Amino acid sequence: MASMTAANWKTGQTIRLGEAAYGELRDRLTRGGYRPGDKMTVRSLADALGVSSTPARDAINRLTAEGALVYAGPKTVIVPFLGEDDLREVTLIRLALEGLAAEQAAAHCQDHHIEKLLEIQIDINKSLETKAYSEALWHNKEFHFLVYRLSGMPHLIALIEAQWLRVGPSFYGLYPEFAEARHGVRNHQMAIEALQDRDAKALRAAFENDIRDGYRRLRASLRQDSGG
Amino acid sequence: MASMTAANWKTGQTIRLGEAAYGELRDRLTRGGYRPGDKMTVRSLADALGVSSTPARDAINRLTAEGALVYAGPKTVIVPFLGEDDLREVTLIRLALEGLAAEQAAAHCQDHHIEKLLEIQIDINKSLETKAYSEALWHNKEFHFLVYRLSGMPHLIALIEAQWLRVGPSFYGLYPEFAEARHGVRNHQMAIEALQDRDAKALRAAFENDIRDGYRRLRASLRQDSGG
DNA sequence: CTTTGTATTTTGTTGCAACAAAAATGGCGC
DNA sequence: GCGCCATTTTTGTTGCAACAAAATACAAAG
């Protein structure tokens, strides 16, 4: 009994309101519940989540530490606008981290993982056909993180998730255009083929391509916004 | 006046106790004030820093989110032991992030930066000669982050600092052996030469070498501990 | 209409106490 | 000596109120 205590204490359901609030806010950010510039106040979040100010404040503090929220003033936390410089930096970081994750994933890939990826890709295509962009975005994330998890590097995955959370709110609004272009389909196909060959370098290249494609499109839309 | 508000509000001295507590605890961690396994309790930290429990809790929460502290049980936060797997993961992450930072740094390097690096290297050598290992460690960090800051990527630097904070406590205790071997001196020399040539790839290689050297030594000492 | 100065409202931070839960302690049986 | 269980102590979490400070709304002047 004493031996399982140290290993399994996380198993019990999360009774910590702070962590629950963090997870919920994180989810809403991921799902496009907020737009860049939206103010995050302790009291409004506490009301929205039905908790008191302490857990709400914990959630905001943590997301701020991770870069998913930023200070716009001494007493003002907002969902960040991603400028061109920010986008460049986060992209370079993503290339480094997700490239590493992909490279490490190849060694731990099994056939059933590839089958699962094929299923997810079918889901993505279906979602695109029915113009269910929010779903497509979700499946796209599933695709990426299924591979990244194969790396067996939990801390690395947490870092990658933090980067996605940074670009998410800015990315989400203009997904329709992205989806129409279907730029991700070819890259995902390349990734699956690389995985079948257990070719770590090719897998990395496929994901880097995907990241770079997304970067170019996001940057273009950023310039469009500032230009007109 | 309105234009400077958004840009300069950070200039005012930090009146937030939570951030001050975070900085202080961070500093103590960096300077070897705690060893792996040490318990971090809200009340003891609050006493140690002369603040109430809220800012102390904030500091612990943030360091925990960054991985510098870990949960060892539902109500127990400790300074983490770095196992061999953890060390491998953090090293791969460091290679990715610090490699990127070094590569980006080359483009922004000016002559006076190289001069400063030469000065720091002299400080390192002096500290090693006088067996002031704690000082040597500090100057070593100065050396690395002076280069990393040249990348102009503040978020990347924050990520790198978080990784250093993870390995710090485990690294600190066995520095004397490291210093005696002087393994870093050659790598730093390579880095300076690469910087003089503005050779980004060579600069990256020099820092990767430095990280890998440290990894091998730390891993060896880890195996020694578990073996005997 | 824009701008400037003022008043009002909102907000984050901090300290603190209560509570439940986990950890440390000590004693008991073997 | 060693493991196990009950008791005591310690601990994190949570909610809340007070306060200072910043943001906002508003009014007046140019």
Coordinates of C-alpha atoms (C1' of nucleotides) in Angstrom, one line a residue:
Chain A
M1 CA 0.0 0.0 0.0
A2 CA 2.8 2.4 0.9
S3 CA 4.5 1.6 -2.4
M4 CA 1.6 2.7 -4.5
T5 CA 1.1 5.9 -2.7
A6 CA 4.0 7.7 -4.3
A7 CA 3.2 6.4 -7.8
N8 CA -0.5 6.6 -7.9
W9 CA -1.5 9.8 -6.0
K10 CA -2.1 11.5 -9.3
T11 CA -4.7 8.9 -10.2
G12 CA -7.3 10.3 -7.9
Q13 CA -9.6 12.8 -9.5
T14 CA -8.4 16.3 -9.5
I15 CA -9.9 18.0 -6.5
R16 CA -7.9 21.1 -6.9
L17 CA -10.0 23.9 -8.2
G18 CA -7.0 25.8 -9.4
E19 CA -5.9 23.1 -11.7
A20 CA -9.4 22.6 -13.0
A21 CA -9.8 26.3 -13.7
Y22 CA -6.4 26.3 -15.5
G23 CA -7.5 23.3 -17.6
E24 CA -10.9 24.9 -18.4
L25 CA -9.4 28.3 -19.4
R26 CA -6.7 26.5 -21.4
D27 CA -9.4 24.6 -23.2
R28 CA -11.4 27.7 -24.0
L29 CA -8.3 29.4 -25.3
T30 CA -7.6 26.3 -27.5
R31 CA -11.1 26.2 -28.8
G32 CA -11.1 29.8 -29.8
G33 CA -13.2 31.0 -27.0
Y34 CA -11.2 34.2 -26.7
R35 CA -9.8 36.6 -29.3
P36 CA -6.5 38.5 -29.1
G37 CA -7.0 41.6 -27.0
D38 CA -9.7 40.1 -24.8
K39 CA -9.2 41.1 -21.2
M40 CA -8.8 38.4 -18.6
T41 CA -9.9 39.6 -15.1
V42 CA -9.8 37.5 -12.0
R43 CA -13.4 38.2 -11.0
S44 CA -14.9 37.7 -14.4
L45 CA -13.1 34.4 -14.8
A46 CA -14.1 33.4 -11.3
D47 CA -17.7 34.0 -12.2
A48 CA -17.5 32.3 -15.6
L49 CA -16.0 29.2 -14.0
G50 CA -18.1 29.3 -10.8
V51 CA -15.1 29.4 -8.5
S52 CA -13.7 31.9 -6.1
S53 CA -11.0 34.4 -7.0
T54 CA -8.1 32.3 -5.8
P55 CA -8.3 29.4 -8.2
A56 CA -9.2 31.9 -11.0
R57 CA -6.1 33.9 -10.2
D58 CA -4.0 30.8 -10.1
A59 CA -5.2 29.9 -13.6
I60 CA -4.4 33.3 -15.0
N61 CA -1.1 33.4 -13.4
R62 CA -0.1 30.1 -14.8
L63 CA -1.2 30.8 -18.3
T64 CA 0.6 34.1 -18.1
A65 CA 3.8 32.4 -17.0
E66 CA 3.4 30.1 -20.0
G67 CA 3.0 33.0 -22.4
A68 CA -0.6 32.2 -23.3
L69 CA -1.7 35.4 -21.7
V70 CA 0.3 38.6 -21.5
Y71 CA 0.4 41.8 -19.4
A72 CA -0.8 44.8 -21.3
G73 CA -0.5 47.0 -18.3
P74 CA 0.2 46.7 -14.6
K75 CA -3.3 45.5 -13.9
T76 CA -4.4 44.2 -17.3
V77 CA -3.9 40.7 -18.6
I78 CA -5.0 40.1 -22.2
V79 CA -5.0 37.4 -24.8
P80 CA -1.9 38.4 -26.8
F81 CA -1.8 39.8 -30.3
L82 CA 0.9 38.0 -32.2
G83 CA 3.0 40.5 -34.1
E84 CA 5.3 39.5 -36.9
D85 CA 8.3 39.3 -34.6
D86 CA 6.4 37.2 -32.1
L87 CA 5.3 34.9 -34.8
R88 CA 8.8 34.5 -36.2
E89 CA 10.1 33.7 -32.7
V90 CA 7.4 31.2 -31.8
T91 CA 7.9 29.5 -35.2
L92 CA 11.6 29.1 -34.8
I93 CA 11.0 27.6 -31.3
R94 CA 8.3 25.3 -32.7
L95 CA 10.6 24.1 -35.5
A96 CA 13.2 23.3 -32.8
L97 CA 10.9 21.6 -30.3
E98 CA 8.5 19.9 -32.7
G99 CA 11.4 18.9 -35.0
L100 CA 13.0 17.2 -32.0
A101 CA 9.8 15.5 -30.9
A102 CA 9.2 14.2 -34.4
E103 CA 12.7 12.9 -34.8
Q104 CA 12.5 11.1 -31.5
A105 CA 9.1 9.7 -32.3
A106 CA 10.2 7.7 -35.2
A107 CA 12.1 5.2 -33.1
H108 CA 9.1 4.5 -30.9
C109 CA 6.5 4.1 -33.6
Q110 CA 4.5 1.0 -34.0
D111 CA 2.2 -0.1 -36.7
H112 CA -1.0 0.6 -34.8
H113 CA 0.2 4.2 -34.3
I114 CA 0.3 4.6 -38.0
E115 CA -3.2 3.1 -38.4
K116 CA -4.4 5.6 -35.8
L117 CA -2.8 8.5 -37.7
L118 CA -4.5 7.3 -40.9
E119 CA -7.8 7.4 -39.1
I120 CA -7.2 10.9 -37.8
Q121 CA -6.3 12.1 -41.3
I122 CA -9.6 10.7 -42.6
D123 CA -11.3 12.7 -39.8
I124 CA -9.4 15.8 -40.9
N125 CA -10.5 15.3 -44.5
K126 CA -14.1 14.8 -43.6
S127 CA -14.1 17.8 -41.4
L128 CA -12.6 19.9 -44.2
E129 CA -15.2 18.6 -46.7
T130 CA -18.1 19.6 -44.4
K131 CA -16.4 22.9 -43.6
A132 CA -16.3 21.9 -39.9
Y133 CA -13.2 24.0 -39.4
S134 CA -13.2 23.8 -35.7
E135 CA -13.3 20.0 -35.8
A136 CA -10.5 20.0 -38.4
L137 CA -8.4 22.1 -36.2
W138 CA -9.0 19.7 -33.3
H139 CA -8.1 16.6 -35.4
N140 CA -5.0 18.4 -36.7
K141 CA -3.9 18.9 -33.2
E142 CA -4.6 15.2 -32.5
F143 CA -2.4 14.2 -35.4
H144 CA 0.5 16.3 -34.3
F145 CA 0.5 15.4 -30.7
L146 CA -0.1 11.7 -31.3
V147 CA 3.3 11.8 -33.0
Y148 CA 4.9 14.0 -30.4
R149 CA 3.8 11.8 -27.6
L150 CA 5.7 8.9 -29.2
S151 CA 8.9 10.8 -28.3
G152 CA 8.4 9.7 -24.8
M153 CA 9.4 13.2 -23.6
P154 CA 6.7 14.6 -21.4
H155 CA 8.4 17.8 -20.6
L156 CA 9.1 18.5 -24.2
I157 CA 5.4 18.0 -25.0
A158 CA 4.4 20.4 -22.3
L159 CA 6.7 23.0 -23.9
I160 CA 5.2 22.4 -27.4
E161 CA 1.7 22.7 -26.0
A162 CA 2.6 26.0 -24.5
Q163 CA 3.7 27.2 -28.0
W164 CA 0.4 26.1 -29.6
L165 CA -1.4 27.9 -26.9
R166 CA 0.4 31.1 -27.8
V167 CA -0.5 31.0 -31.5
G168 CA -3.9 29.4 -31.0
P169 CA -6.0 32.5 -30.5
S170 CA -4.5 34.4 -33.4
F171 CA -4.5 31.3 -35.6
Y172 CA -8.1 30.3 -34.9
G173 CA -9.9 33.2 -36.4
L174 CA -8.6 32.8 -39.8
Y175 CA -8.7 29.0 -40.1
P176 CA -11.3 28.8 -42.9
E177 CA -8.7 30.2 -45.4
F178 CA -6.2 27.8 -44.2
A179 CA -8.5 24.8 -44.5
E180 CA -9.5 25.7 -48.0
A181 CA -5.9 25.6 -49.1
R182 CA -5.5 22.2 -47.6
H183 CA -1.9 22.8 -47.2
G184 CA -1.6 20.4 -44.3
V185 CA -2.8 17.3 -46.2
R186 CA 0.4 16.8 -48.2
N187 CA 2.6 17.3 -45.3
H188 CA 0.7 14.9 -43.2
Q189 CA 0.9 12.3 -46.0
M190 CA 4.7 12.8 -46.0
A191 CA 4.8 12.3 -42.3
I192 CA 2.9 9.1 -42.5
E193 CA 5.2 7.8 -45.2
A194 CA 8.2 8.8 -43.2
L195 CA 6.8 7.0 -40.2
Q196 CA 6.2 3.8 -42.3
D197 CA 9.9 3.9 -43.2
R198 CA 10.8 4.7 -39.6
D199 CA 12.8 7.6 -41.2
A200 CA 13.4 10.1 -38.4
K201 CA 15.0 12.8 -40.6
A202 CA 12.2 12.6 -43.1
L203 CA 9.6 12.7 -40.4
R204 CA 11.2 15.8 -39.0
A205 CA 11.3 17.4 -42.4
A206 CA 7.6 16.7 -42.9
F207 CA 6.6 18.4 -39.7
E208 CA 9.0 21.3 -40.3
N209 CA 7.3 21.7 -43.7
D210 CA 3.9 21.8 -42.0
I211 CA 5.0 24.4 -39.5
R212 CA 6.7 26.5 -42.2
D213 CA 3.6 26.4 -44.4
G214 CA 1.4 27.5 -41.5
Y215 CA 3.9 30.2 -40.7
R216 CA 3.8 31.7 -44.2
R217 CA 0.1 31.8 -44.3
L218 CA -0.3 33.3 -40.9
R219 CA 2.4 35.9 -41.7
A220 CA 0.6 36.8 -44.9
S221 CA -2.7 37.3 -43.2
L222 CA -0.9 39.4 -40.5
R223 CA 0.5 41.7 -43.2
Q224 CA -2.9 41.9 -44.9
D225 CA -4.4 43.0 -41.6
S226 CA -1.8 45.7 -40.9
G227 CA -1.7 46.8 -44.5
G228 CA -5.4 47.3 -45.0
Chain B
M1 CA 2.3 60.5 -22.4
A2 CA -0.3 57.9 -23.4
S3 CA 2.3 56.5 -25.8
M4 CA 4.8 55.7 -23.1
T5 CA 2.3 54.1 -20.8
A6 CA 2.0 50.9 -22.6
A7 CA 5.7 50.7 -23.3
N8 CA 7.2 51.8 -20.0
W9 CA 4.9 50.6 -17.3
K10 CA 7.4 47.8 -16.5
T11 CA 10.1 50.4 -15.8
G12 CA 8.7 51.1 -12.3
Q13 CA 10.2 49.0 -9.6
T14 CA 8.4 45.8 -8.9
I15 CA 6.1 46.3 -6.1
R16 CA 4.5 42.8 -6.5
L17 CA 5.6 40.6 -3.7
G18 CA 4.8 37.5 -5.6
E19 CA 7.2 38.3 -8.4
A20 CA 9.8 39.3 -5.9
A21 CA 9.4 36.0 -4.0
Y22 CA 9.6 34.1 -7.3
G23 CA 12.8 35.9 -8.2
E24 CA 14.3 35.3 -4.8
L25 CA 13.5 31.6 -4.7
R26 CA 14.7 31.3 -8.3
D27 CA 18.0 32.9 -7.3
R28 CA 18.5 30.6 -4.3
L29 CA 17.8 27.6 -6.5
T30 CA 20.3 28.9 -9.1
R31 CA 22.9 29.5 -6.4
G32 CA 22.6 26.1 -4.9
G33 CA 20.6 27.1 -1.9
Y34 CA 18.6 23.9 -2.1
R35 CA 19.4 20.3 -2.8
P36 CA 17.3 17.8 -4.7
G37 CA 14.7 16.3 -2.3
D38 CA 14.4 19.5 -0.2
K39 CA 10.8 20.2 0.7
M40 CA 9.3 23.5 -0.3
T41 CA 6.4 24.5 2.0
V42 CA 4.4 27.6 1.6
R43 CA 4.7 28.6 5.2
S44 CA 8.5 28.0 5.5
L45 CA 9.1 29.9 2.3
A46 CA 6.9 32.7 3.5
D47 CA 8.9 32.9 6.7
A48 CA 12.2 32.7 4.9
L49 CA 11.3 35.6 2.6
G50 CA 9.3 37.6 5.1
V51 CA 6.1 37.6 3.1
S52 CA 2.7 36.2 3.7
S53 CA 1.5 32.9 2.3
T54 CA 0.0 34.2 -0.9
P55 CA 3.1 35.5 -2.6
A56 CA 5.1 32.5 -1.3
R57 CA 2.5 30.2 -2.8
D58 CA 2.6 32.1 -6.1
A59 CA 6.3 31.6 -6.3
I60 CA 6.1 27.9 -5.6
N61 CA 3.3 27.5 -8.1
R62 CA 5.2 29.2 -10.8
L63 CA 8.4 27.4 -10.3
T64 CA 6.4 24.1 -10.2
A65 CA 4.8 25.0 -13.6
E66 CA 8.3 25.7 -15.0
G67 CA 9.5 22.3 -13.8
A68 CA 12.1 23.7 -11.3
L69 CA 10.0 22.2 -8.5
V70 CA 8.0 19.0 -8.7
Y71 CA 5.2 17.3 -6.8
A72 CA 6.4 14.3 -4.8
G73 CA 2.9 13.8 -3.4
P74 CA -0.5 15.6 -3.2
K75 CA 0.8 18.1 -0.7
T76 CA 4.5 17.9 -1.1
V77 CA 6.6 20.0 -3.5
I78 CA 10.3 19.2 -3.6
V79 CA 13.4 20.2 -5.5
P80 CA 13.5 17.5 -8.1
F81 CA 16.0 14.6 -8.4
L82 CA 17.1 14.4 -12.0
G83 CA 17.1 10.7 -13.0
E84 CA 18.9 9.5 -16.1
D85 CA 15.8 9.8 -18.3
D86 CA 15.1 13.3 -17.1
L87 CA 18.7 14.3 -17.7
R88 CA 18.5 12.9 -21.2
E89 CA 15.3 14.7 -22.0
V90 CA 16.4 18.0 -20.6
T91 CA 19.7 17.7 -22.5
L92 CA 17.9 17.1 -25.8
I93 CA 15.7 20.1 -25.2
R94 CA 18.7 22.2 -24.3
L95 CA 20.5 21.1 -27.5
A96 CA 17.5 22.2 -29.5
L97 CA 16.8 25.5 -27.7
E98 CA 20.4 26.6 -27.0
G99 CA 21.5 25.5 -30.4
L100 CA 18.8 27.7 -31.9
A101 CA 19.7 30.6 -29.7
A102 CA 23.4 30.3 -30.6
E103 CA 22.7 30.1 -34.3
Q104 CA 20.5 33.2 -34.2
A105 CA 23.1 35.0 -32.1
A106 CA 25.8 35.0 -34.7
A107 CA 24.0 37.4 -36.9
H108 CA 23.6 40.0 -34.2
C109 CA 27.1 39.8 -32.7
Q110 CA 29.2 42.9 -32.6
D111 CA 32.8 43.3 -31.7
H112 CA 32.2 44.7 -28.2
H113 CA 30.2 41.6 -27.4
I114 CA 33.2 39.4 -28.2
E115 CA 35.4 41.6 -26.0
K116 CA 32.9 41.1 -23.2
L117 CA 32.9 37.4 -23.7
L118 CA 36.7 37.4 -23.5
E119 CA 36.5 39.2 -20.2
I120 CA 34.0 36.7 -18.9
Q121 CA 36.2 33.9 -19.9
I122 CA 39.1 35.4 -18.0
D123 CA 36.8 35.6 -15.0
I124 CA 36.0 32.0 -15.4
N125 CA 39.6 31.0 -15.5
K126 CA 40.5 33.1 -12.5
S127 CA 37.6 31.5 -10.5
L128 CA 38.8 28.1 -11.5
E129 CA 42.3 28.8 -10.5
T130 CA 41.2 30.0 -7.1
K131 CA 38.8 27.1 -6.8
A132 CA 35.9 29.6 -6.4
Y133 CA 33.6 27.1 -8.1
S134 CA 30.4 29.0 -7.3
E135 CA 31.8 32.0 -9.0
A136 CA 33.0 30.0 -11.9
L137 CA 29.5 28.6 -12.3
W138 CA 28.0 32.1 -12.2
H139 CA 30.5 33.4 -14.9
N140 CA 29.8 30.3 -17.0
K141 CA 26.1 31.2 -17.0
E142 CA 27.0 34.8 -17.8
F143 CA 28.9 33.5 -20.8
H144 CA 26.1 31.4 -22.2
F145 CA 23.3 33.9 -21.7
L146 CA 25.3 36.8 -23.1
V147 CA 25.4 34.8 -26.3
Y148 CA 21.8 33.7 -26.1
R149 CA 20.5 37.2 -25.5
L150 CA 22.1 38.2 -28.8
S151 CA 19.4 36.0 -30.5
G152 CA 16.9 38.8 -29.7
M153 CA 14.4 36.1 -28.8
P154 CA 13.2 36.8 -25.2
H155 CA 10.7 34.0 -25.0
L156 CA 13.4 31.5 -26.1
I157 CA 15.7 32.8 -23.4
A158 CA 13.0 32.3 -20.8
L159 CA 12.6 28.7 -21.9
I160 CA 16.3 28.1 -21.7
E161 CA 16.5 29.6 -18.3
A162 CA 13.8 27.2 -17.2
Q163 CA 15.9 24.3 -18.4
W164 CA 18.9 25.5 -16.5
L165 CA 16.8 25.9 -13.4
R166 CA 15.8 22.2 -13.8
V167 CA 19.4 20.9 -13.9
G168 CA 20.8 23.5 -11.5
P169 CA 20.3 21.9 -8.2
S170 CA 21.6 18.5 -9.3
F171 CA 24.4 20.1 -11.2
Y172 CA 25.6 22.4 -8.5
G173 CA 26.7 19.8 -5.9
L174 CA 29.2 18.1 -8.0
Y175 CA 30.7 21.1 -9.7
P176 CA 34.2 20.8 -8.3
E177 CA 34.9 17.7 -10.4
F178 CA 33.6 19.5 -13.4
A179 CA 35.8 22.5 -12.9
E180 CA 38.9 20.5 -12.4
A181 CA 38.4 18.9 -15.8
R182 CA 38.1 22.4 -17.3
H183 CA 36.1 20.9 -20.1
G184 CA 34.3 24.1 -20.8
V185 CA 37.4 26.1 -21.6
R186 CA 38.0 24.6 -25.0
N187 CA 34.3 24.8 -26.0
H188 CA 34.1 28.4 -25.0
Q189 CA 37.2 29.2 -27.0
M190 CA 35.6 27.5 -30.0
A191 CA 32.5 29.6 -29.5
I192 CA 34.5 32.8 -29.4
E193 CA 36.3 31.9 -32.6
A194 CA 33.1 31.0 -34.3
L195 CA 31.7 34.4 -33.2
Q196 CA 34.7 36.2 -34.6
D197 CA 34.0 34.5 -38.0
R198 CA 30.3 35.2 -37.6
D199 CA 29.9 31.5 -38.3
A200 CA 26.4 30.5 -37.0
K201 CA 26.8 26.8 -37.6
A202 CA 30.2 26.6 -35.9
L203 CA 28.8 28.7 -33.0
R204 CA 26.0 26.2 -32.6
A205 CA 28.4 23.3 -32.7
A206 CA 30.5 24.8 -30.0
F207 CA 27.6 25.2 -27.6
E208 CA 26.3 21.8 -28.5
N209 CA 29.7 20.4 -27.6
D210 CA 29.6 22.2 -24.3
I211 CA 26.1 20.9 -23.5
R212 CA 27.1 17.3 -24.5
D213 CA 30.3 17.4 -22.4
G214 CA 28.3 18.5 -19.4
Y215 CA 25.7 15.8 -20.1
R216 CA 28.3 13.0 -20.2
R217 CA 29.9 14.1 -16.9
L218 CA 26.6 14.6 -15.1
R219 CA 25.4 11.2 -16.4
A220 CA 28.5 9.5 -15.2
S221 CA 28.2 10.9 -11.7
L222 CA 24.5 9.9 -11.7
R223 CA 25.5 6.3 -12.5
Q224 CA 28.3 6.5 -9.9
D225 CA 25.7 7.5 -7.2
S226 CA 23.2 4.8 -8.1
G227 CA 25.9 2.2 -8.5
G228 CA 27.8 2.8 -5.3
Chain C
dC1 C1' -14.4 66.9 -32.8
dT2 C1' -10.3 66.3 -30.1
dT3 C1' -8.0 66.7 -26.0
dT4 C1' -7.3 67.4 -21.1
dG5 C1' -8.2 66.9 -16.4
dT6 C1' -11.1 64.8 -12.9
dA7 C1' -14.2 61.5 -10.6
dT8 C1' -15.9 56.9 -10.5
dT9 C1' -15.4 52.2 -11.0
dT10 C1' -13.0 48.2 -11.6
dT11 C1' -9.1 45.4 -10.7
dG12 C1' -4.9 42.8 -8.8
dT13 C1' -2.6 41.9 -4.7
dT14 C1' -2.1 40.7 -0.2
dG15 C1' -3.0 38.8 4.4
dC16 C1' -5.5 35.7 7.0
dA17 C1' -8.4 32.0 9.0
dA18 C1' -11.0 27.7 8.4
dC19 C1' -11.0 23.2 6.6
dA20 C1' -9.9 18.8 4.8
dA21 C1' -6.3 15.9 3.8
dA22 C1' -1.8 14.2 3.9
dA23 C1' 2.5 13.6 6.4
dA24 C1' 5.1 12.8 10.5
dT25 C1' 5.1 10.8 15.0
dG26 C1' 5.0 7.5 18.4
dG27 C1' 3.5 3.3 20.3
dC28 C1' 2.2 -1.5 19.8
dG29 C1' 2.6 -6.2 18.4
dC30 C1' 5.7 -9.6 16.6
Chain D
dG1 C1' 15.1 -4.9 15.5
dC2 C1' 11.1 -4.3 12.2
dG3 C1' 6.7 -3.4 10.2
dC4 C1' 2.0 -1.6 11.0
dC5 C1' -1.6 1.2 12.8
dA6 C1' -3.7 5.2 15.4
dT7 C1' -2.8 9.8 16.8
dT8 C1' -1.0 14.3 16.3
dT9 C1' 0.9 17.8 13.6
dT10 C1' 1.7 20.0 9.5
dT11 C1' 0.3 21.5 5.0
dG12 C1' -2.1 23.2 0.7
dT13 C1' -6.2 25.0 -0.8
dT14 C1' -9.9 28.0 -0.8
dG15 C1' -12.8 32.0 0.1
dC16 C1' -13.0 36.5 1.4
dA17 C1' -12.4 41.4 2.7
dA18 C1' -9.5 45.5 2.7
dC19 C1' -6.5 48.4 0.2
dA20 C1' -3.9 50.8 -3.2
dA21 C1' -3.6 51.6 -7.9
dA22 C1' -4.8 51.5 -12.5
dA23 C1' -8.4 51.7 -15.9
dT24 C1' -12.5 53.8 -17.5
dA25 C1' -16.1 57.1 -18.0
dC26 C1' -17.2 61.6 -18.1
dA27 C1' -17.2 66.5 -18.4
dA28 C1' -15.2 70.8 -19.7
dA29 C1' -12.4 73.6 -22.6
dG30 C1' -10.1 74.6 -26.8

